[in-house]
């Protein structure tokens, strides 16, 4: 009995304790008894996210920086007494020493080198793309493609060297030393074209191989040869992607600096000339030459290269955006 | 051709079939040729560089070494060499060299080089490309004997250990790429330190944290794509205006107590290069991170890992090999890039090794550009040898990339 009483007492005590615990729980919740399903705030995570966001923002600062720098220095340039924005855009002579700043002659040279580069890069790049995507079997592709891509990895200064010491002598041998100057647009343009081949070919090949297989099969089924299929079915179907690739290539050619700086030559030229065997100075070539010397800050010349840079930036940006727009539309068609 | 399907039932069809097939063959050949042209161009480029890198040169002395001493110079002891140097160069020049490094304490090799340059005055009077030198050696020797009777003809490899180890010189015979190579390596190291964390960080943010609908992230993404297409020379202008001029106190080291420099330092160039390759790193790292399967992330969240824990321990290790490949491609681009360096003012004539981020410097591509622009033929040979050094650096970078990628992929 006693023991039972004792037991009961114990139970009583236990119960009281439990009640007490319960009470305690109601009054002040103990943290390691309750399970909270809300994750605690981790400041480390927030800080990391913040840092990563800052990394992402750096690129915005870069763009802002570019626009600010080009805009600010161009503003100073156009603020000089002997410079007007109208003359800058329409003038045909670029000769800072006598205060003539007409960008048209530089633009003319740039367009000429780029056009020659495109004459080389479009047919060859497109031909290579068609061969690799439509004709070559897996084994040949595996060899040819990386080799072509090496071309894209060669530094441009090496291409400049190649243009001057290899292409120019060949051109001078072919057309005569009297017609072809040592520094000439053709040599720079051709070598630039070679440099751009991989860009055109790899982007075009992507476009070609994303044309649905069904189109090829249908064409073969109708009795078309491989060439007819490639040129009349696949090529039109991939046209938007190919055009986008070409626009990107043009933008690349316009912005290319070292090849023209080394091989295309310098010196003032009249605008609207088409002779590819003459020396000419492009926008990028001029910037490189002027800033290569001891360029003192805050002179008209210093500011002028930023105005050229602004022109260059706007042209290439427009081309890149255009190219991306075309690709975006092209994607919608097939996916 | 446009109406090829219309008269399939007529006899024309059969008749023009061979013709069409032939056209097909012709087409295939043309496409193959255009593919091969690229490869031929690459071979021509390599041929051209090799051809300029070796060859016969005609070397002429100002003073015959035999008149300086009765024994060959290379057998003389260090004090004897000092005496020869002292006797044969002007006092001013001797004092100048003595100030640079005390002549009496210089090594024998150093003294021999000095004597070779200043006293013997070896000079290349003519250089010939490799192919001509091999096929037509006799004619070249005859030509040299006629034009430069005192010169001797010898075979020279422009790329040699001395070329890599010696600094820039205005005499082609003694010029080397040491300063330029060190400048490039310094620059690229700083570029990596800056660009890789920021680039990979930005990629992680855009892929893992950013909601793809929010305005700011769309802007960042479009912006990165556009930056990738900006010509490199524009980055050079950015670097010139911001790093070289606006931030001159920092980039010249003045803010850190290092005086005497302008903003045209390694640091400015490296920061410019970092901005230039940032879009490339971000875009490739984004692709690598996107390729990591979603299930991996979900499994990690499922066992209670936080977002950063998931990224650090699961996403990044899996994406690492591809991220690394992208980084190395970007670095290769930065090593070969020339135009921005011209703008931020890598000088061409620097003989002292760069010794920190705040030193003025020159870089390999700049050196190549400079030598290529010189009218004398010997500098073309130097440029060719420097190009080989540059390409070797690039190739070894790519080899390291391939090696690391294979290694890490196996571990996973």
mmCIF file of C-alpha atoms in Angstrom, chain A:
data_model
loop_
_atom_site.group_PDB
_atom_site.id
_atom_site.type_symbol
_atom_site.label_atom_id
_atom_site.label_comp_id
_atom_site.label_asym_id
_atom_site.label_seq_id
_atom_site.Cartn_x
_atom_site.Cartn_y
_atom_site.Cartn_z
ATOM 1 C CA UNK A 1 0.000 0.000 0.000
ATOM 2 C CA UNK A 2 2.682 2.241 1.106
ATOM 3 C CA UNK A 3 4.587 1.529 -1.941
ATOM 4 C CA UNK A 4 1.493 2.183 -4.009
ATOM 5 C CA UNK A 5 0.954 5.429 -2.218
ATOM 6 C CA UNK A 6 4.481 6.287 -2.833
ATOM 7 C CA UNK A 7 3.969 5.365 -6.455
ATOM 8 C CA UNK A 8 0.890 7.505 -6.621
ATOM 9 C CA UNK A 9 2.831 10.322 -5.028
ATOM 10 C CA UNK A 10 5.510 9.869 -7.571
ATOM 11 C CA UNK A 11 2.933 9.918 -10.314
ATOM 12 C CA UNK A 12 1.445 12.988 -8.767
ATOM 13 C CA UNK A 13 4.849 14.608 -8.730
ATOM 14 C CA UNK A 14 5.481 13.555 -12.268
ATOM 15 C CA UNK A 15 2.134 14.900 -13.313
ATOM 16 C CA UNK A 16 2.783 18.129 -11.529
ATOM 17 C CA UNK A 17 6.092 18.371 -13.210
ATOM 18 C CA UNK A 18 4.576 17.703 -16.566
ATOM 19 C CA UNK A 19 1.996 20.348 -15.950
ATOM 20 C CA UNK A 20 4.741 22.640 -14.898
ATOM 21 C CA UNK A 21 6.629 21.875 -18.034
ATOM 22 C CA UNK A 22 3.480 22.432 -20.016
ATOM 23 C CA UNK A 23 2.907 25.707 -18.286
ATOM 24 C CA UNK A 24 6.409 26.705 -18.896
ATOM 25 C CA UNK A 25 5.949 25.825 -22.503
ATOM 26 C CA UNK A 26 2.897 28.011 -22.756
ATOM 27 C CA UNK A 27 4.520 30.875 -20.968
ATOM 28 C CA UNK A 28 7.975 30.883 -22.496
ATOM 29 C CA UNK A 29 8.430 28.563 -25.498
ATOM 30 C CA UNK A 30 11.746 26.679 -25.405
ATOM 31 C CA UNK A 31 13.514 26.893 -28.665
ATOM 32 C CA UNK A 32 14.855 23.380 -29.074
ATOM 33 C CA UNK A 33 11.512 21.778 -28.330
ATOM 34 C CA UNK A 34 9.440 23.547 -30.934
ATOM 35 C CA UNK A 35 10.074 22.935 -34.565
ATOM 36 C CA UNK A 36 9.916 26.099 -36.633
ATOM 37 C CA UNK A 37 9.430 25.548 -40.316
ATOM 38 C CA UNK A 38 10.526 29.058 -41.176
ATOM 39 C CA UNK A 39 14.227 29.070 -42.045
ATOM 40 C CA UNK A 40 16.205 31.437 -39.896
ATOM 41 C CA UNK A 41 17.564 34.498 -41.604
ATOM 42 C CA UNK A 42 21.100 33.702 -42.707
ATOM 43 C CA UNK A 43 23.047 36.870 -43.130
ATOM 44 C CA UNK A 44 25.907 35.062 -44.857
ATOM 45 C CA UNK A 45 23.583 34.023 -47.657
ATOM 46 C CA UNK A 46 22.268 37.544 -48.069
ATOM 47 C CA UNK A 47 25.741 39.006 -48.166
ATOM 48 C CA UNK A 48 26.848 36.474 -50.767
ATOM 49 C CA UNK A 49 23.827 37.226 -52.910
ATOM 50 C CA UNK A 50 24.604 40.908 -52.611
ATOM 51 C CA UNK A 51 28.225 40.378 -53.668
ATOM 52 C CA UNK A 52 27.208 38.273 -56.639
ATOM 53 C CA UNK A 53 24.740 40.950 -57.662
ATOM 54 C CA UNK A 54 27.553 43.483 -57.557
ATOM 55 C CA UNK A 55 29.569 41.249 -59.887
ATOM 56 C CA UNK A 56 26.653 41.277 -62.311
ATOM 57 C CA UNK A 57 26.394 45.044 -62.081
ATOM 58 C CA UNK A 58 30.048 45.527 -63.111
ATOM 59 C CA UNK A 59 29.080 44.942 -66.719
ATOM 60 C CA UNK A 60 26.509 47.725 -66.490
ATOM 61 C CA UNK A 61 29.189 50.024 -65.140
ATOM 62 C CA UNK A 62 31.396 49.054 -68.078
ATOM 63 C CA UNK A 63 28.751 50.116 -70.564
ATOM 64 C CA UNK A 64 27.989 53.281 -68.652
ATOM 65 C CA UNK A 65 31.726 53.953 -68.526
ATOM 66 C CA UNK A 66 32.149 53.479 -72.263
ATOM 67 C CA UNK A 67 29.203 55.693 -73.126
ATOM 68 C CA UNK A 68 30.259 58.333 -70.603
ATOM 69 C CA UNK A 69 33.898 58.421 -71.694
ATOM 70 C CA UNK A 70 33.137 58.501 -75.409
ATOM 71 C CA UNK A 71 30.299 60.978 -74.936
ATOM 72 C CA UNK A 72 32.224 63.293 -72.622
ATOM 73 C CA UNK A 73 35.365 63.478 -74.729
ATOM 74 C CA UNK A 74 33.350 63.824 -77.943
ATOM 75 C CA UNK A 75 31.439 66.666 -76.285
ATOM 76 C CA UNK A 76 34.742 68.397 -75.539
ATOM 77 C CA UNK A 77 35.815 67.747 -79.117
ATOM 78 C CA UNK A 78 32.704 69.277 -80.644
ATOM 79 C CA UNK A 79 33.004 72.165 -78.224
ATOM 80 C CA UNK A 80 36.324 73.256 -79.783
ATOM 81 C CA UNK A 81 36.079 76.377 -81.938
ATOM 82 C CA UNK A 82 37.346 74.836 -85.175
ATOM 83 C CA UNK A 83 35.161 71.727 -85.030
ATOM 84 C CA UNK A 84 31.537 71.400 -85.936
ATOM 85 C CA UNK A 85 29.483 68.239 -85.774
ATOM 86 C CA UNK A 86 28.154 68.850 -89.264
ATOM 87 C CA UNK A 87 31.629 69.082 -90.750
ATOM 88 C CA UNK A 88 32.666 66.040 -88.733
ATOM 89 C CA UNK A 89 29.950 63.913 -90.274
ATOM 90 C CA UNK A 90 30.109 65.237 -93.818
ATOM 91 C CA UNK A 91 33.687 66.455 -94.240
ATOM 92 C CA UNK A 92 35.826 64.426 -96.575
ATOM 93 C CA UNK A 93 39.299 65.287 -95.344
ATOM 94 C CA UNK A 94 40.744 64.139 -92.037
ATOM 95 C CA UNK A 95 43.857 66.149 -91.370
ATOM 96 C CA UNK A 96 44.036 67.238 -87.736
ATOM 97 C CA UNK A 97 47.249 69.172 -88.315
ATOM 98 C CA UNK A 98 45.387 71.723 -90.418
ATOM 99 C CA UNK A 99 42.167 71.496 -88.454
ATOM 100 C CA UNK A 100 40.159 69.418 -90.887
ATOM 101 C CA UNK A 101 38.086 66.754 -89.197
ATOM 102 C CA UNK A 102 35.887 65.073 -91.786
ATOM 103 C CA UNK A 103 35.304 61.499 -90.745
ATOM 104 C CA UNK A 104 34.021 60.458 -94.174
ATOM 105 C CA UNK A 105 37.482 59.624 -95.490
ATOM 106 C CA UNK A 106 38.127 57.339 -92.518
ATOM 107 C CA UNK A 107 34.678 55.776 -92.877
ATOM 108 C CA UNK A 108 35.340 55.269 -96.565
ATOM 109 C CA UNK A 109 38.543 53.313 -95.827
ATOM 110 C CA UNK A 110 36.806 51.295 -93.132
ATOM 111 C CA UNK A 111 33.978 50.375 -95.476
ATOM 112 C CA UNK A 112 36.438 49.490 -98.220
ATOM 113 C CA UNK A 113 38.509 47.120 -96.052
ATOM 114 C CA UNK A 114 35.361 45.617 -94.575
ATOM 115 C CA UNK A 115 33.838 45.101 -98.018
ATOM 116 C CA UNK A 116 36.952 43.293 -99.236
ATOM 117 C CA UNK A 117 36.978 41.208 -96.071
ATOM 118 C CA UNK A 118 33.354 40.261 -96.671
ATOM 119 C CA UNK A 119 34.053 39.362 -100.294
ATOM 120 C CA UNK A 120 36.501 36.801 -98.928
ATOM 121 C CA UNK A 121 34.719 35.702 -95.762
ATOM 122 C CA UNK A 122 31.127 35.300 -96.988
ATOM 123 C CA UNK A 123 31.671 32.867 -99.882
ATOM 124 C CA UNK A 124 34.421 30.915 -98.129
ATOM 125 C CA UNK A 125 32.744 30.881 -94.731
ATOM 126 C CA UNK A 126 29.382 29.938 -96.180
ATOM 127 C CA UNK A 127 30.944 27.302 -98.427
ATOM 128 C CA UNK A 128 32.755 25.802 -95.469
ATOM 129 C CA UNK A 129 29.548 25.871 -93.408
ATOM 130 C CA UNK A 130 27.585 24.068 -96.117
ATOM 131 C CA UNK A 131 30.354 21.521 -96.559
ATOM 132 C CA UNK A 132 30.650 20.845 -92.851
ATOM 133 C CA UNK A 133 26.935 20.632 -92.155
ATOM 134 C CA UNK A 134 25.693 18.920 -95.341
ATOM 135 C CA UNK A 135 28.550 16.949 -96.883
ATOM 136 C CA UNK A 136 31.327 16.105 -94.466
ATOM 137 C CA UNK A 137 30.965 12.904 -92.497
ATOM 138 C CA UNK A 138 31.550 12.874 -88.779
ATOM 139 C CA UNK A 139 35.206 11.907 -89.033
ATOM 140 C CA UNK A 140 36.228 14.661 -91.438
ATOM 141 C CA UNK A 141 34.162 17.193 -89.517
ATOM 142 C CA UNK A 142 35.996 16.332 -86.339
ATOM 143 C CA UNK A 143 39.292 17.189 -87.992
ATOM 144 C CA UNK A 144 38.317 20.169 -90.134
ATOM 145 C CA UNK A 145 36.253 22.111 -87.638
ATOM 146 C CA UNK A 146 38.891 22.525 -84.910
ATOM 147 C CA UNK A 147 41.501 23.416 -87.519
ATOM 148 C CA UNK A 148 39.228 26.166 -88.863
ATOM 149 C CA UNK A 149 38.665 27.352 -85.335
ATOM 150 C CA UNK A 150 42.398 27.757 -84.769
ATOM 151 C CA UNK A 151 42.138 30.562 -87.331
ATOM 152 C CA UNK A 152 39.810 32.372 -84.959
ATOM 153 C CA UNK A 153 42.268 31.994 -82.087
ATOM 154 C CA UNK A 154 45.282 33.530 -83.832
ATOM 155 C CA UNK A 155 45.948 37.013 -82.403
ATOM 156 C CA UNK A 156 45.123 39.808 -84.812
ATOM 157 C CA UNK A 157 48.605 41.282 -84.610
ATOM 158 C CA UNK A 158 49.864 38.026 -86.140
ATOM 159 C CA UNK A 159 47.399 38.463 -88.999
ATOM 160 C CA UNK A 160 48.730 41.959 -89.461
ATOM 161 C CA UNK A 161 52.230 40.566 -89.777
ATOM 162 C CA UNK A 162 50.935 37.943 -92.211
ATOM 163 C CA UNK A 163 49.226 40.591 -94.344
ATOM 164 C CA UNK A 164 52.313 42.766 -94.550
ATOM 165 C CA UNK A 165 54.950 40.095 -95.090
ATOM 166 C CA UNK A 166 53.008 37.503 -97.075
ATOM 167 C CA UNK A 167 49.862 38.877 -98.703
ATOM 168 C CA UNK A 168 51.297 42.219 -99.805
ATOM 169 C CA UNK A 169 54.297 40.703 -101.653
ATOM 170 C CA UNK A 170 51.939 38.262 -103.376
ATOM 171 C CA UNK A 171 49.637 41.070 -104.489
ATOM 172 C CA UNK A 172 52.590 43.138 -105.627
ATOM 173 C CA UNK A 173 53.896 40.172 -107.564
ATOM 174 C CA UNK A 174 50.523 39.593 -109.222
ATOM 175 C CA UNK A 175 49.547 43.126 -110.130
ATOM 176 C CA UNK A 176 52.886 44.860 -110.367
ATOM 177 C CA UNK A 177 54.781 46.965 -107.893
ATOM 178 C CA UNK A 178 53.654 50.171 -109.555
ATOM 179 C CA UNK A 179 49.951 49.527 -109.044
ATOM 180 C CA UNK A 180 50.133 48.023 -105.578
ATOM 181 C CA UNK A 181 51.542 50.173 -102.819
ATOM 182 C CA UNK A 182 53.475 48.573 -99.959
ATOM 183 C CA UNK A 183 50.698 49.449 -97.564
ATOM 184 C CA UNK A 184 47.385 48.759 -99.213
ATOM 185 C CA UNK A 185 43.755 48.175 -98.435
ATOM 186 C CA UNK A 186 43.435 44.959 -100.420
ATOM 187 C CA UNK A 187 46.031 43.029 -98.461
ATOM 188 C CA UNK A 188 44.556 44.067 -95.123
ATOM 189 C CA UNK A 189 41.032 43.305 -96.339
ATOM 190 C CA UNK A 190 41.841 39.843 -97.677
ATOM 191 C CA UNK A 191 43.646 38.793 -94.516
ATOM 192 C CA UNK A 192 40.839 40.212 -92.396
ATOM 193 C CA UNK A 193 38.463 38.098 -94.470
ATOM 194 C CA UNK A 194 40.511 35.002 -93.704
ATOM 195 C CA UNK A 195 40.370 35.867 -90.019
ATOM 196 C CA UNK A 196 36.579 36.159 -90.167
ATOM 197 C CA UNK A 197 35.981 32.873 -92.032
ATOM 198 C CA UNK A 198 35.584 30.833 -88.802
ATOM 199 C CA UNK A 199 33.079 33.331 -87.413
ATOM 200 C CA UNK A 200 30.890 33.140 -90.515
ATOM 201 C CA UNK A 201 31.289 29.393 -90.919
ATOM 202 C CA UNK A 202 30.579 28.345 -87.343
ATOM 203 C CA UNK A 203 27.548 30.608 -86.913
ATOM 204 C CA UNK A 204 26.170 29.675 -90.337
ATOM 205 C CA UNK A 205 26.760 26.020 -89.647
ATOM 206 C CA UNK A 206 24.711 26.309 -86.462
ATOM 207 C CA UNK A 207 21.929 27.890 -88.503
ATOM 208 C CA UNK A 208 22.137 25.230 -91.222
ATOM 209 C CA UNK A 209 22.143 22.266 -88.863
ATOM 210 C CA UNK A 210 19.159 23.573 -86.922
ATOM 211 C CA UNK A 211 17.008 23.290 -90.050
ATOM 212 C CA UNK A 212 14.695 20.331 -89.340
ATOM 213 C CA UNK A 213 15.743 17.063 -90.889
ATOM 214 C CA UNK A 214 12.307 16.655 -92.404
ATOM 215 C CA UNK A 215 12.967 19.404 -94.908
ATOM 216 C CA UNK A 216 16.042 17.574 -96.222
ATOM 217 C CA UNK A 217 14.261 14.237 -96.402
ATOM 218 C CA UNK A 218 11.328 15.818 -98.239
ATOM 219 C CA UNK A 219 13.654 17.398 -100.746
ATOM 220 C CA UNK A 220 15.584 14.178 -101.362
ATOM 221 C CA UNK A 221 12.266 12.367 -101.641
ATOM 222 C CA UNK A 222 11.273 14.642 -104.481
ATOM 223 C CA UNK A 223 14.451 13.666 -106.288
ATOM 224 C CA UNK A 224 16.584 16.710 -105.631
ATOM 225 C CA UNK A 225 20.320 16.281 -105.556
ATOM 226 C CA UNK A 226 22.323 17.162 -102.510
ATOM 227 C CA UNK A 227 23.428 20.472 -104.011
ATOM 228 C CA UNK A 228 19.881 21.424 -104.955
ATOM 229 C CA UNK A 229 18.703 20.555 -101.472
ATOM 230 C CA UNK A 230 21.472 22.541 -99.858
ATOM 231 C CA UNK A 231 21.109 25.633 -102.017
ATOM 232 C CA UNK A 232 17.356 25.746 -102.566
ATOM 233 C CA UNK A 233 15.907 24.214 -99.419
ATOM 234 C CA UNK A 234 18.333 24.378 -96.515
ATOM 235 C CA UNK A 235 19.987 27.687 -97.305
ATOM 236 C CA UNK A 236 16.717 29.653 -97.624
ATOM 237 C CA UNK A 237 15.400 28.001 -94.472
ATOM 238 C CA UNK A 238 18.497 29.041 -92.535
ATOM 239 C CA UNK A 239 18.772 32.418 -94.229
ATOM 240 C CA UNK A 240 17.947 34.557 -91.208
ATOM 241 C CA UNK A 241 20.614 32.854 -89.115
ATOM 242 C CA UNK A 242 23.132 33.250 -91.894
ATOM 243 C CA UNK A 243 22.310 36.922 -92.352
ATOM 244 C CA UNK A 244 22.734 37.417 -88.628
ATOM 245 C CA UNK A 245 26.149 35.757 -88.857
ATOM 246 C CA UNK A 246 27.147 38.003 -91.752
ATOM 247 C CA UNK A 247 26.065 41.157 -89.931
ATOM 248 C CA UNK A 248 28.096 40.092 -86.925
ATOM 249 C CA UNK A 249 31.062 39.491 -89.222
ATOM 250 C CA UNK A 250 30.684 42.982 -90.734
ATOM 251 C CA UNK A 251 30.666 44.468 -87.261
ATOM 252 C CA UNK A 252 33.801 42.511 -86.415
ATOM 253 C CA UNK A 253 35.511 43.720 -89.593
ATOM 254 C CA UNK A 254 34.657 47.354 -88.896
ATOM 255 C CA UNK A 255 36.053 47.156 -85.384
ATOM 256 C CA UNK A 256 39.196 45.239 -86.315
ATOM 257 C CA UNK A 257 42.265 47.273 -85.573
ATOM 258 C CA UNK A 258 45.639 45.585 -85.770
ATOM 259 C CA UNK A 259 45.480 44.217 -89.313
ATOM 260 C CA UNK A 260 44.617 47.598 -90.785
ATOM 261 C CA UNK A 261 47.005 49.418 -88.475
ATOM 262 C CA UNK A 262 49.878 47.276 -89.717
ATOM 263 C CA UNK A 263 49.054 46.598 -93.350
ATOM 264 C CA UNK A 264 46.657 49.249 -94.638
ATOM 265 C CA UNK A 265 48.912 52.227 -94.165
ATOM 266 C CA UNK A 266 48.305 55.777 -93.108
ATOM 267 C CA UNK A 267 48.047 59.273 -94.393
ATOM 268 C CA UNK A 268 45.197 61.497 -95.491
ATOM 269 C CA UNK A 269 43.131 60.234 -98.365
ATOM 270 C CA UNK A 270 40.225 61.796 -100.168
ATOM 271 C CA UNK A 271 36.844 60.312 -99.401
ATOM 272 C CA UNK A 272 35.121 58.211 -102.051
ATOM 273 C CA UNK A 273 38.017 56.315 -103.414
ATOM 274 C CA UNK A 274 37.711 52.708 -104.415
ATOM 275 C CA UNK A 275 41.223 51.735 -105.407
ATOM 276 C CA UNK A 276 42.051 48.766 -103.172
ATOM 277 C CA UNK A 277 45.752 48.914 -103.963
ATOM 278 C CA UNK A 278 46.205 52.291 -102.313
ATOM 279 C CA UNK A 279 47.193 52.927 -98.746
ATOM 280 C CA UNK A 280 44.363 54.217 -96.601
ATOM 281 C CA UNK A 281 43.668 54.854 -92.976
ATOM 282 C CA UNK A 282 40.583 53.385 -91.349
ATOM 283 C CA UNK A 283 38.858 54.683 -88.220
ATOM 284 C CA UNK A 284 40.503 52.058 -86.031
ATOM 285 C CA UNK A 285 43.853 52.382 -87.793
ATOM 286 C CA UNK A 286 43.841 56.115 -87.202
ATOM 287 C CA UNK A 287 43.025 55.742 -83.512
ATOM 288 C CA UNK A 288 45.846 53.215 -83.108
ATOM 289 C CA UNK A 289 48.378 55.380 -84.941
ATOM 290 C CA UNK A 290 47.505 58.609 -83.147
ATOM 291 C CA UNK A 291 47.480 57.069 -79.696
ATOM 292 C CA UNK A 292 50.634 55.068 -80.331
ATOM 293 C CA UNK A 293 52.748 58.184 -80.226
ATOM 294 C CA UNK A 294 53.094 60.571 -77.336
ATOM 295 C CA UNK A 295 49.585 61.900 -77.360
ATOM 296 C CA UNK A 296 49.163 64.772 -74.953
ATOM 297 C CA UNK A 297 45.873 64.928 -73.122
ATOM 298 C CA UNK A 298 43.273 67.628 -73.685
ATOM 299 C CA UNK A 299 44.362 68.450 -77.209
ATOM 300 C CA UNK A 300 41.982 68.465 -80.152
ATOM 301 C CA UNK A 301 43.671 65.329 -81.455
ATOM 302 C CA UNK A 302 43.182 63.504 -78.193
ATOM 303 C CA UNK A 303 39.512 64.401 -78.111
ATOM 304 C CA UNK A 304 39.079 63.589 -81.782
ATOM 305 C CA UNK A 305 39.928 59.912 -81.347
ATOM 306 C CA UNK A 306 37.045 59.653 -78.911
ATOM 307 C CA UNK A 307 34.690 61.143 -81.462
ATOM 308 C CA UNK A 308 35.880 58.496 -83.929
ATOM 309 C CA UNK A 309 35.469 55.885 -81.192
ATOM 310 C CA UNK A 310 31.915 57.060 -80.601
ATOM 311 C CA UNK A 311 31.120 56.669 -84.301
ATOM 312 C CA UNK A 312 32.675 53.214 -84.256
ATOM 313 C CA UNK A 313 30.803 52.228 -81.107
ATOM 314 C CA UNK A 314 27.447 53.343 -82.480
ATOM 315 C CA UNK A 315 27.945 51.539 -85.804
ATOM 316 C CA UNK A 316 29.036 48.235 -84.244
ATOM 317 C CA UNK A 317 26.366 48.406 -81.547
ATOM 318 C CA UNK A 318 23.627 48.903 -84.123
ATOM 319 C CA UNK A 319 24.939 45.997 -86.192
ATOM 320 C CA UNK A 320 25.164 43.704 -83.144
ATOM 321 C CA UNK A 321 21.666 44.556 -81.984
ATOM 322 C CA UNK A 322 20.328 44.028 -85.499
ATOM 323 C CA UNK A 323 22.055 40.654 -85.697
ATOM 324 C CA UNK A 324 20.618 39.581 -82.345
ATOM 325 C CA UNK A 325 17.121 40.670 -83.350
ATOM 326 C CA UNK A 326 17.317 38.543 -86.473
ATOM 327 C CA UNK A 327 18.533 35.538 -84.501
ATOM 328 C CA UNK A 328 15.734 35.967 -81.958
ATOM 329 C CA UNK A 329 13.128 35.967 -84.684
ATOM 330 C CA UNK A 330 14.779 32.993 -86.342
ATOM 331 C CA UNK A 331 14.617 30.994 -83.097
ATOM 332 C CA UNK A 332 10.896 31.524 -82.818
ATOM 333 C CA UNK A 333 10.370 29.892 -86.168
ATOM 334 C CA UNK A 334 11.829 26.513 -85.316
ATOM 335 C CA UNK A 335 11.457 26.028 -81.591
#
